[in-house]
Coordinates of C-alpha atoms in Angstrom, one line a residue:
X111 CA 119.5 145.6 120.6
X112 CA 122.8 146.6 121.9
X113 CA 121.8 145.9 125.5
X114 CA 121.9 142.2 124.9
X115 CA 125.4 142.4 123.5
X116 CA 126.8 144.2 126.6
X117 CA 127.6 140.7 128.0
X118 CA 130.8 140.0 129.8
X119 CA 132.7 138.9 126.8
X120 CA 130.7 138.8 123.6
X121 CA 132.4 140.8 120.9
X122 CA 130.0 142.2 118.3
X123 CA 130.6 141.5 114.7
X124 CA 129.8 143.9 111.9
X125 CA 126.1 144.2 111.2
X126 CA 124.8 141.8 108.6
X127 CA 122.2 142.6 105.9
X128 CA 118.5 142.1 106.7
X129 CA 117.2 138.6 106.1
X130 CA 115.1 139.7 103.2
X131 CA 118.2 141.0 101.3
X132 CA 120.2 137.8 101.7
X133 CA 120.6 135.5 98.7
X134 CA 119.2 132.0 99.0
X135 CA 121.8 129.7 100.5
X136 CA 122.2 126.0 101.3
X137 CA 119.7 124.9 103.9
X138 CA 120.8 123.4 107.2
X139 CA 118.3 121.7 109.6
X140 CA 119.4 121.7 113.2
X141 CA 117.7 120.6 116.4
X142 CA 118.5 121.4 120.0
X143 CA 118.7 118.6 122.6
X144 CA 119.7 118.1 126.2
X145 CA 118.2 118.0 129.6
X146 CA 115.6 120.4 131.0
X147 CA 116.8 123.9 132.0
X148 CA 120.1 123.5 130.2
X149 CA 119.3 126.7 128.2
X150 CA 118.1 125.4 124.8
X151 CA 115.4 128.1 124.3
X152 CA 117.8 130.8 125.5
X153 CA 120.4 129.7 123.0
X154 CA 117.8 129.8 120.2
X155 CA 116.7 133.3 121.2
X156 CA 120.4 134.4 121.3
X157 CA 121.0 133.0 117.8
X158 CA 117.9 134.7 116.4
X159 CA 118.9 138.0 118.1
X160 CA 122.5 138.0 117.0
X161 CA 121.8 137.1 113.4
X162 CA 119.3 139.9 113.1
X163 CA 116.5 137.4 112.5
X164 CA 113.9 139.0 114.8
X165 CA 111.2 141.5 113.9
X166 CA 111.4 144.5 116.2
X167 CA 107.8 144.1 117.4
X168 CA 108.4 140.5 118.3
X169 CA 111.5 141.5 120.3
X170 CA 109.5 144.3 122.1
X171 CA 106.8 141.8 123.1
X172 CA 109.1 139.7 125.2
X173 CA 110.9 142.5 127.2
X174 CA 110.7 142.4 130.9
X175 CA 110.0 145.3 133.3
X176 CA 113.6 146.6 132.8
X177 CA 113.3 146.5 129.0
X178 CA 115.6 143.5 128.6
X179 CA 114.2 140.8 126.2
X180 CA 113.6 137.3 127.6
X181 CA 115.4 135.3 125.0
X182 CA 113.8 132.0 126.0
X183 CA 110.4 133.4 125.4
X184 CA 111.3 134.0 121.7
X185 CA 111.0 130.3 121.0
X186 CA 108.6 129.1 123.8
X187 CA 105.4 129.8 122.0
X188 CA 102.9 128.1 124.2
X189 CA 101.4 129.9 127.2
X190 CA 102.1 126.8 129.4
X191 CA 105.7 126.9 128.3
X192 CA 106.1 130.5 129.4
X193 CA 104.3 129.9 132.7
X194 CA 106.3 126.8 133.6
X195 CA 109.6 128.0 132.1
X196 CA 110.1 124.8 130.1
X197 CA 109.7 123.8 126.5
X198 CA 106.8 121.4 125.9
X199 CA 106.1 121.4 122.2
X200 CA 108.6 121.5 119.3
X201 CA 109.1 125.1 118.1
X202 CA 110.5 125.7 114.6
X203 CA 112.4 128.9 113.8
X204 CA 113.8 130.0 110.4
X205 CA 116.8 132.3 110.1
X206 CA 119.6 133.1 107.7
X207 CA 123.2 134.3 107.7
X208 CA 125.2 135.4 104.7
X209 CA 126.5 131.8 104.3
X210 CA 123.4 129.6 105.0
X211 CA 119.7 129.3 105.6
X212 CA 118.6 127.5 108.7
X213 CA 115.6 125.7 110.1
X214 CA 116.0 125.3 113.8
X215 CA 113.9 123.0 116.0
X216 CA 113.7 123.8 119.7
X217 CA 112.9 120.4 121.3
X218 CA 111.8 119.9 125.0
X219 CA 114.3 118.5 127.5
X220 CA 111.9 117.2 130.0
X221 CA 111.6 113.4 130.1
X222 CA 107.8 113.6 129.8
X223 CA 108.2 115.2 126.4
X224 CA 110.8 112.9 124.9
X225 CA 108.5 112.0 122.0
X226 CA 108.7 115.7 120.9
X227 CA 112.5 115.5 120.8
X228 CA 112.0 112.6 118.4
X229 CA 109.9 114.7 116.2
X230 CA 112.3 117.7 116.1
X231 CA 115.4 115.7 115.4
X232 CA 113.9 113.3 112.9
X233 CA 115.2 115.1 109.8
X234 CA 118.0 117.2 111.3
X235 CA 121.5 117.5 109.8
X236 CA 123.0 118.7 113.1
X237 CA 121.9 118.1 116.7
X238 CA 123.2 120.8 119.2
X239 CA 123.4 119.0 122.6
X240 CA 123.1 121.6 125.5
X241 CA 124.9 120.8 128.8
X242 CA 124.8 123.0 131.9
X243 CA 128.4 123.6 132.9
X244 CA 127.5 123.3 136.6
X245 CA 125.6 120.0 136.4
X246 CA 127.6 118.3 133.6
X247 CA 126.2 115.3 131.6
X248 CA 122.9 114.1 133.0
X249 CA 120.7 111.1 132.3
X250 CA 118.5 113.0 129.8
X251 CA 121.7 114.3 128.1
X252 CA 122.7 110.7 127.4
X253 CA 119.2 109.7 126.2
X254 CA 119.0 112.6 123.8
X255 CA 122.5 111.8 122.4
X256 CA 121.4 108.2 121.9
X257 CA 118.1 109.3 120.1
X258 CA 120.2 111.6 117.8
X259 CA 122.4 108.7 116.8
X260 CA 119.3 106.4 116.5
X261 CA 117.8 108.9 114.1
X262 CA 121.0 109.0 112.1
X263 CA 121.7 112.7 112.7
X264 CA 125.0 113.1 110.8
X265 CA 126.6 115.8 113.1
X266 CA 126.6 116.2 116.8
X267 CA 127.7 119.4 118.5
X268 CA 127.9 119.8 122.3
X269 CA 127.5 123.3 123.7
X270 CA 128.6 123.6 127.3
X271 CA 126.3 126.4 128.4
X272 CA 126.2 128.8 131.4
X273 CA 130.0 129.1 131.5
X274 CA 129.5 132.5 133.1
X275 CA 128.1 130.8 136.2
X276 CA 131.4 128.8 136.6
X277 CA 133.6 131.9 136.0
X278 CA 134.5 130.6 132.5
X279 CA 136.7 128.1 134.2
X280 CA 138.8 126.1 131.7
X281 CA 139.2 123.1 134.0
X282 CA 135.5 122.7 134.5
X283 CA 134.9 123.0 130.7
X284 CA 137.5 120.3 130.0
X285 CA 136.0 118.1 132.7
X286 CA 132.5 118.3 131.1
X287 CA 134.0 117.9 127.6
X288 CA 135.7 114.7 128.8
X289 CA 132.3 113.4 129.9
X290 CA 130.8 114.3 126.5
X291 CA 133.6 112.5 124.6
X292 CA 133.0 109.4 126.7
X293 CA 129.3 109.5 125.7
X294 CA 130.3 109.8 122.1
X295 CA 132.7 106.9 122.4
X296 CA 130.0 104.7 124.0
X297 CA 127.6 105.6 121.1
X298 CA 130.0 104.2 118.6
X299 CA 132.6 106.8 118.2
X300 CA 130.3 109.6 117.1
X301 CA 132.2 112.7 115.8
X302 CA 131.7 115.5 118.4
X303 CA 132.7 119.1 118.7
X304 CA 132.4 120.7 122.1
X305 CA 132.0 124.5 122.4
X306 CA 132.0 126.6 125.6
X307 CA 129.2 129.2 125.5
X308 CA 127.1 131.5 127.7
X309 CA 123.9 131.8 125.7
X310 CA 122.4 134.5 127.9
X311 CA 125.2 136.9 127.1
X312 CA 126.2 135.5 123.7
X313 CA 129.7 134.2 124.5
X314 CA 130.9 132.0 121.6
X315 CA 127.4 131.6 120.1
X316 CA 127.6 134.0 117.1
X317 CA 130.5 136.2 118.3
X318 CA 133.8 135.1 119.8
X319 CA 134.1 135.7 123.5
X320 CA 137.0 137.5 125.2
X321 CA 136.2 135.5 128.3
X322 CA 137.6 132.2 126.8
X323 CA 141.1 133.1 125.5
X324 CA 142.0 129.5 126.2
X325 CA 139.5 128.2 123.6
X326 CA 140.8 128.3 120.0
X327 CA 137.9 126.4 118.3
X328 CA 135.1 127.9 116.2
X329 CA 132.1 129.6 117.7
X330 CA 128.9 127.7 117.5
X331 CA 127.6 129.7 114.5
X332 CA 131.0 129.4 112.7
X333 CA 130.7 125.6 113.0
X334 CA 127.1 125.6 111.8
X335 CA 127.9 127.7 108.8
X336 CA 130.8 125.5 107.8
X337 CA 129.7 122.0 108.7
X338 CA 129.4 119.8 105.6
X339 CA 125.9 118.8 104.6
X340 CA 126.0 116.0 102.1
X341 CA 123.3 116.6 99.4
X342 CA 121.1 113.6 98.7
X343 CA 122.3 111.6 95.7
X344 CA 119.0 110.9 94.0
X345 CA 120.8 108.6 91.5
X346 CA 121.6 106.2 94.3
X347 CA 118.9 103.8 95.2
X348 CA 115.6 103.1 93.5
X349 CA 112.3 104.9 93.4
X350 CA 110.3 105.0 96.6
X351 CA 106.9 106.8 96.3
X352 CA 104.3 105.9 99.0
X353 CA 100.8 106.5 97.8
X354 CA 98.9 108.8 100.1
X355 CA 95.8 109.6 98.2
X356 CA 94.0 108.5 95.0
X357 CA 92.4 111.2 92.9
X358 CA 89.3 109.9 91.2
X359 CA 88.8 110.6 87.5
X360 CA 86.7 113.5 86.3
X361 CA 85.8 114.7 82.8
X362 CA 88.4 117.0 81.3
X363 CA 87.7 120.3 79.5
X364 CA 87.2 118.3 76.3
X365 CA 84.6 116.1 78.0
X366 CA 86.9 113.0 77.9
X367 CA 87.3 111.0 81.1
X368 CA 90.7 111.5 82.8
X369 CA 92.8 108.8 84.3
X370 CA 93.2 108.3 88.1
X371 CA 96.0 110.2 89.7
X372 CA 98.1 108.7 92.5
X373 CA 99.6 111.3 94.9
X374 CA 102.4 111.2 97.5
X375 CA 105.7 112.6 98.5
X376 CA 108.9 111.3 96.8
X377 CA 110.9 109.4 99.4
X378 CA 113.8 108.2 97.2
X379 CA 115.1 107.9 93.7
X380 CA 113.9 109.8 90.6
X381 CA 110.6 109.5 88.6
X382 CA 110.2 110.6 85.0
X383 CA 107.4 110.4 82.5
X384 CA 107.8 107.2 80.6
X385 CA 109.4 105.3 83.5
X386 CA 108.1 101.8 84.3
X387 CA 107.0 101.4 87.9
X388 CA 106.1 98.4 90.0
X389 CA 103.2 98.7 92.4
X390 CA 103.8 96.9 95.7
X391 CA 102.6 94.8 97.4
X392 CA 100.3 93.7 94.5
X393 CA 103.2 93.5 92.0
X394 CA 101.4 95.2 89.1
X395 CA 103.4 97.0 86.5
X396 CA 102.6 100.1 84.5
X397 CA 104.2 103.2 82.9
X398 CA 104.1 106.8 84.0
X399 CA 102.2 109.0 81.5
X400 CA 102.0 112.2 83.4
X401 CA 103.7 113.8 86.4
X402 CA 102.5 117.0 88.1
X403 CA 103.2 119.0 91.2
X404 CA 100.9 121.6 92.7
X405 CA 102.0 124.4 90.5
X406 CA 103.3 122.8 87.3
X407 CA 103.6 119.7 85.0
X408 CA 107.0 118.0 85.2
X409 CA 109.0 115.6 83.2
X410 CA 111.2 114.5 86.2
X411 CA 110.6 114.5 90.0
X412 CA 113.0 114.0 92.9
X413 CA 112.6 114.0 96.7
X414 CA 111.1 115.7 98.6
X415 CA 108.6 116.8 96.0
X416 CA 104.9 115.9 96.4
X417 CA 103.7 114.7 93.1
X418 CA 100.6 113.4 91.3
X419 CA 101.2 110.5 88.9
X420 CA 99.1 109.1 86.1
X421 CA 99.7 105.6 84.9
X422 CA 99.1 104.0 81.5
X423 CA 97.0 101.2 82.9
X424 CA 93.9 101.0 85.0
X425 CA 95.3 98.9 87.8
X426 CA 94.4 98.6 91.5
X427 CA 96.5 101.2 93.4
X428 CA 95.4 102.6 96.8
X429 CA 96.6 104.4 99.8
X430 CA 99.4 102.5 101.5
X431 CA 100.8 101.1 98.2
X432 CA 104.4 101.9 97.2
X433 CA 105.6 102.8 93.7
X434 CA 109.1 101.5 93.1
X435 CA 111.7 100.8 90.4
X436 CA 111.3 97.3 89.1
X437 CA 115.1 96.9 89.3
X438 CA 115.3 98.0 93.0
X439 CA 112.6 96.7 95.3
X440 CA 112.4 96.7 99.1
X441 CA 111.7 93.4 100.9
X442 CA 108.1 92.6 101.5
X443 CA 108.8 92.2 105.2
X444 CA 106.8 90.3 107.8
X445 CA 109.4 90.6 110.5
X446 CA 111.2 93.8 111.4
X447 CA 114.2 94.1 113.6
X448 CA 114.0 97.6 115.0
X449 CA 115.4 100.1 117.4
X450 CA 112.5 101.6 119.4
X451 CA 112.0 104.5 121.8
X452 CA 109.0 103.6 124.0
X453 CA 106.8 106.6 124.9
X454 CA 104.0 105.1 127.0
X455 CA 103.6 104.7 130.7
X456 CA 102.4 101.2 130.0
X457 CA 105.5 99.0 129.5
X458 CA 106.1 97.2 126.3
X459 CA 106.3 93.4 126.7
X460 CA 106.7 90.4 124.5
X461 CA 103.3 89.5 123.0
X462 CA 101.9 93.0 123.1
X463 CA 100.0 94.1 120.0
X464 CA 100.2 97.6 118.5
X465 CA 99.4 99.3 115.2
X466 CA 102.5 100.1 113.1
X467 CA 102.3 103.1 110.8
X468 CA 104.9 103.1 108.1
X469 CA 104.9 105.8 105.4
X470 CA 101.2 105.8 104.4
X471 CA 100.5 102.2 105.4
X472 CA 99.2 100.9 108.7
X473 CA 99.3 97.3 109.8
X474 CA 99.0 95.4 113.1
X475 CA 102.1 94.1 114.8
X476 CA 103.0 91.9 117.7
X477 CA 106.2 92.0 119.8
X478 CA 108.1 88.8 119.2
X479 CA 111.2 89.5 121.1
X480 CA 112.9 92.2 123.2
X481 CA 116.6 91.8 122.4
X482 CA 118.1 94.5 124.6
X483 CA 117.5 97.7 126.6
X484 CA 119.7 100.8 126.8
X485 CA 120.7 102.0 130.3
X486 CA 120.6 105.8 129.9
X487 CA 123.0 106.2 132.9
X488 CA 125.8 104.0 131.6
X489 CA 124.8 103.7 127.9
X490 CA 125.4 99.9 128.3
X491 CA 122.7 97.5 127.1
X492 CA 121.1 94.7 129.0
X493 CA 120.1 91.6 127.1
X494 CA 116.6 90.1 127.0
X495 CA 114.8 92.6 129.2
X496 CA 111.4 91.8 130.6
X497 CA 109.9 95.1 129.3
X498 CA 110.6 98.5 127.9
X499 CA 109.4 101.3 130.3
X500 CA 108.6 104.9 129.5
X501 CA 111.4 106.5 127.5
X502 CA 113.4 103.3 127.3
X503 CA 115.3 102.5 124.0
X504 CA 115.7 99.0 122.9
X505 CA 116.1 96.5 120.1
X506 CA 112.8 94.8 119.3
X507 CA 111.6 92.3 116.7
X508 CA 108.1 92.9 115.5
X509 CA 106.0 90.5 113.5
X510 CA 103.4 92.2 111.3
X511 CA 100.0 91.1 110.1
X512 CA 100.7 92.1 106.5
X513 CA 103.8 92.9 104.5
X514 CA 105.7 96.1 105.3
X515 CA 107.7 97.6 102.4
X516 CA 110.6 98.9 104.4
X517 CA 114.3 99.7 103.8
X518 CA 116.9 99.8 106.6
X519 CA 116.9 103.3 108.2
X520 CA 120.6 103.6 107.4
X521 CA 119.6 103.6 103.7
X522 CA 116.5 105.6 103.7
X523 CA 115.1 107.8 106.5
X524 CA 111.6 107.9 105.0
X525 CA 111.0 104.2 104.4
X526 CA 113.1 103.1 107.4
X527 CA 111.1 104.9 110.1
X528 CA 107.8 104.2 111.7
X529 CA 105.6 105.0 114.7
X530 CA 103.6 102.6 117.0
X531 CA 100.0 103.4 117.9
X532 CA 97.8 102.1 120.7
X533 CA 94.7 100.8 118.9
X534 CA 92.5 101.5 121.9
X535 CA 93.4 105.1 122.7
X536 CA 94.9 106.0 119.2
X537 CA 97.9 107.5 121.1
X538 CA 101.4 107.3 119.7
X539 CA 103.2 105.0 122.1
X540 CA 106.5 104.5 120.3
X541 CA 108.8 105.5 117.4
X542 CA 111.5 103.5 115.8
X543 CA 113.9 102.8 113.0
X544 CA 114.3 99.6 110.9
X545 CA 117.6 97.8 111.4
X546 CA 116.6 94.8 109.3
X547 CA 113.5 94.0 107.2
X548 CA 113.0 90.2 106.8
X549 CA 110.9 89.4 103.7
X550 CA 108.0 87.0 103.9
X551 CA 109.9 84.3 102.0
X552 CA 112.8 84.4 104.5
X553 CA 110.4 84.2 107.5
X554 CA 108.6 81.3 105.9
X555 CA 111.8 79.5 105.2
X556 CA 112.9 79.9 108.8
X557 CA 109.6 78.5 109.9
X558 CA 110.0 75.6 107.5
X559 CA 113.3 74.7 109.2
X560 CA 111.3 73.8 112.3
X561 CA 110.8 70.0 112.5
X562 CA 107.2 68.9 112.5
X563 CA 106.6 66.2 115.2
X564 CA 103.5 64.1 114.3
X565 CA 101.2 62.9 117.0
X566 CA 102.1 59.6 118.7
X567 CA 98.5 58.5 117.9
X568 CA 98.0 57.7 114.2
X569 CA 95.0 58.7 112.2
X570 CA 94.0 55.0 111.9
X571 CA 94.0 54.7 115.7
X572 CA 91.8 57.8 116.0
X573 CA 89.5 56.6 113.2
X574 CA 89.1 53.2 115.0
X575 CA 88.2 54.9 118.2
X576 CA 85.8 57.5 116.9
X577 CA 84.3 55.8 113.9
X578 CA 85.1 58.7 111.5
X579 CA 87.9 60.2 109.5
X580 CA 88.7 63.9 109.6
X581 CA 88.4 66.5 106.8
X582 CA 87.3 70.0 106.0
X583 CA 84.2 71.5 104.4
X584 CA 85.2 74.8 102.8
X585 CA 82.2 77.0 102.0
X586 CA 82.4 79.7 99.3
X587 CA 80.0 82.0 97.4
X588 CA 78.3 83.8 100.2
X589 CA 79.0 86.9 102.3
X590 CA 80.3 86.3 105.9
X591 CA 76.9 86.4 107.7
X592 CA 74.9 84.0 105.6
X593 CA 77.9 81.7 105.2
X594 CA 78.4 81.5 109.0
X595 CA 74.7 80.6 109.4
X596 CA 75.0 77.7 106.9
X597 CA 78.3 76.6 108.6
X598 CA 76.5 76.4 111.9
X599 CA 73.6 74.4 110.4
X600 CA 76.1 72.0 108.8
X601 CA 77.9 71.6 112.2
X602 CA 74.5 70.6 113.8
X603 CA 73.6 68.3 111.0
X604 CA 76.9 66.5 111.2
X605 CA 76.7 66.1 114.9
X606 CA 73.1 64.8 114.6
X607 CA 74.5 62.2 112.2
X608 CA 77.1 61.1 114.7
X609 CA 80.1 62.9 113.3
X610 CA 82.3 65.2 115.4
X611 CA 82.3 68.6 113.7
X612 CA 83.4 72.2 114.5
X613 CA 83.1 75.6 112.8
X614 CA 86.5 77.2 112.3
X615 CA 85.7 80.1 110.0
X616 CA 87.2 83.6 110.4
X617 CA 84.3 85.1 112.5
X618 CA 84.6 82.2 114.9
X619 CA 88.3 82.8 115.6
X620 CA 88.7 86.5 115.0
X621 CA 89.1 87.3 118.7
X622 CA 92.0 84.9 119.0
X623 CA 94.1 83.8 116.1
X624 CA 93.1 86.7 113.9
X625 CA 92.9 89.6 116.3
X626 CA 96.2 91.1 115.1
X627 CA 94.9 91.3 111.5
X628 CA 93.3 94.4 109.8
X629 CA 91.2 94.8 106.7
X630 CA 93.9 95.2 104.0
X631 CA 94.5 92.8 101.1
X632 CA 97.5 91.3 102.8
X633 CA 95.5 90.8 106.0
X634 CA 92.8 88.9 104.0
X635 CA 95.4 86.5 102.5
X636 CA 96.9 85.8 106.0
X637 CA 93.4 85.4 107.5
X638 CA 92.7 82.7 104.9
X639 CA 96.0 80.9 105.5
X640 CA 95.5 80.8 109.3
X641 CA 91.9 79.4 109.0
X642 CA 93.1 76.8 106.5
X643 CA 95.9 75.7 108.8
X644 CA 93.6 75.5 111.8
X645 CA 91.1 73.5 109.7
X646 CA 93.9 71.1 108.8
X647 CA 94.7 70.5 112.4
X648 CA 91.1 69.7 113.3
X649 CA 91.0 67.4 110.3
X650 CA 94.2 65.7 111.4
X651 CA 92.6 65.1 114.8
X652 CA 89.7 63.3 113.2
X653 CA 87.0 66.0 113.3
X654 CA 85.2 67.6 110.4
X655 CA 86.2 71.3 110.2
X656 CA 83.5 73.6 108.7
X657 CA 84.9 76.8 107.3
X658 CA 82.5 79.4 106.1
X659 CA 83.4 82.8 104.5
X660 CA 87.1 81.9 104.9
X661 CA 88.3 83.1 101.5
X662 CA 89.8 81.3 98.5
X663 CA 90.0 77.5 98.8
X664 CA 93.4 77.2 97.1
X665 CA 95.4 77.5 100.2
X666 CA 93.2 75.0 102.2
X667 CA 93.3 72.5 99.3
X668 CA 97.1 72.7 99.1
X669 CA 97.6 72.3 102.9
X670 CA 95.1 69.3 103.1
X671 CA 96.6 67.6 100.0
X672 CA 100.1 67.8 101.4
X673 CA 98.8 66.2 104.6
X674 CA 96.8 63.6 102.8
X675 CA 93.4 64.9 104.2
X676 CA 90.2 65.4 102.3
X677 CA 88.9 69.0 101.7
X678 CA 85.5 69.5 100.0
X679 CA 84.8 72.9 98.5
X680 CA 81.1 73.9 98.4
X681 CA 79.9 76.8 96.3
X682 CA 76.8 78.1 97.9
X683 CA 76.0 80.6 95.2
X684 CA 74.8 77.7 93.1
X685 CA 76.3 79.2 89.9
X686 CA 77.9 76.6 87.7
X687 CA 79.0 79.0 84.9
X688 CA 81.9 80.5 86.7
X689 CA 85.5 80.3 85.4
X690 CA 87.0 78.8 88.5
X691 CA 89.1 75.7 87.6
X692 CA 91.6 73.5 89.3
X693 CA 92.4 74.4 92.9
X694 CA 89.7 77.2 92.8
X695 CA 86.9 75.0 91.5
X696 CA 84.1 73.8 93.8
X697 CA 83.3 70.1 94.4
X698 CA 79.6 70.7 94.6
X699 CA 77.3 73.6 93.9
X700 CA 74.3 74.3 96.1
X701 CA 72.0 77.3 95.8
X702 CA 71.8 78.7 99.4
X703 CA 69.0 81.1 98.5
X704 CA 66.4 78.4 98.3
X705 CA 65.2 77.2 101.7
X706 CA 66.4 77.6 105.3
X707 CA 69.9 77.1 106.5
X708 CA 69.0 73.7 107.8
X709 CA 67.6 72.7 104.4
X710 CA 70.7 74.0 102.7
X711 CA 72.9 71.9 105.0
X712 CA 70.9 68.8 104.2
X713 CA 71.3 69.4 100.4
X714 CA 75.1 70.0 100.9
X715 CA 75.5 66.7 102.8
X716 CA 73.4 64.9 100.2
X717 CA 75.5 66.3 97.3
X718 CA 78.7 65.1 99.1
X719 CA 77.5 61.5 99.5
X720 CA 80.3 59.3 98.4
X721 CA 82.9 62.0 98.9
X722 CA 86.0 60.8 100.9
X723 CA 85.2 63.4 103.5
X724 CA 82.0 61.5 104.6
X725 CA 83.3 58.0 104.2
X726 CA 83.3 55.9 107.3
X727 CA 86.6 54.1 108.2
X728 CA 86.8 50.4 107.7
X729 CA 86.5 48.4 111.0
X730 CA 88.3 45.2 111.8

């Protein structure tokens, strides 16, 4: 391997012990960043070579016709990467020195593959920003620096590469270093070390170079070996365990039925047998009775362990739920203020709908506001942009169809990050971090501050003109299909009787008001609320709203009672022995299984005779 060290100024250090003989050390995760052709893959190849981290057969496989290894090919694993001479995918490499173990992510520099840079840098401790000494700081250099800060990478190192091609000129290095420090200043005063290197020959990578006597800072590897990595403090912050999978119970060796197990990867806090946990968003509580990993039973677990948990109670827990400490809960957010990197050729605009995947939970989201957009040339932000284009970074407020249990990214990288998915193509179109999670109560309170302006036409005036008063028929007790059939029959019967009526159930409005909702429990609650509110508006206008298969009547009753409007709940199951009382109880019970939908509608209207809903207004 000495032919690679015969570079203009690389001074070889004493040989180190083979990787297999080195004792386990602290782990450092680092990612390369920078524009295309700045030499990221070559730098990684040099590091692997000079730290004796390459098997000889691997090194021999990338030698050219003259027997000199192609360093970039050591990390460019895809055939297309080698043919095009650029990095496309994220390549991970593992190596060690006597002081540390390293996981290194080689990320692509081309703008087309910015999403892969996001992947590689998402859990890095250090980002190594490569800059070509000839070209200086470019647009993609600034973008990658911003992404690194967006992802909260604690340390940023700039390696001014290809110094051999500018004659190791000190003035040129200082000029590029000034550009880099300006970038760091614009990104909020990020701490930055700038190192002059020539990755092809090894200058100042692992070994100090004789070609830069004017540089008295550390080599790149000296810095990586000494940079402080703050270990996670698992005692700070409460438990966060996203449930990824539910293991169904099976009979144990003794024939007794086992309890369900809930599996996932620890995202924060500690979890021990005997701990009380809160299951969100349902709010159920239980206690941990058993805690396992793949290879052993445990009494205590900390991140990033993947664990299997047994609870003392048979409660409803599923994929997408979050186990937390009762004393430290995340907000049940319906609005997220986020920083997003947009990765689709189709621009992101206000009103666009996407799927938001957060930990193991996926909900629908709508873009409420684009606050700003970062200019990668100047690193300045422009307020209220019309759209975010491919690779743009901006601050965006998202409104979700169901609660998202998120922490700010600055507090927790796992529960503060998400991706955006195109629901049609299933492509990942964006990635982002949570700046602020606004809980549902806060969002509702903000909405309540808006002043309701009643119509200038009173209900009495409408009733005098139409000869009827408005109200809502809320149908329960049947599946969606049969309920919709009865609702339509009721609409026809009311119209035949001279009363204006309209079906406003979930199936009727799912392509409009409900199109951003999914099938989760939170979506069902929101679906019912929206249909109830829509029915109230129809009733206020003087029509009879007919809602079939729209969910629990409690929300509709409360909304109508507050507005002084009648709401009749009809149980079509015909069962009078249920336990529903108060706001959940039906006004009338009709057995829908006997007769046609039209006959059922007639029986419903007959049963409601005398109900305020069907009373005619008094005329002068």
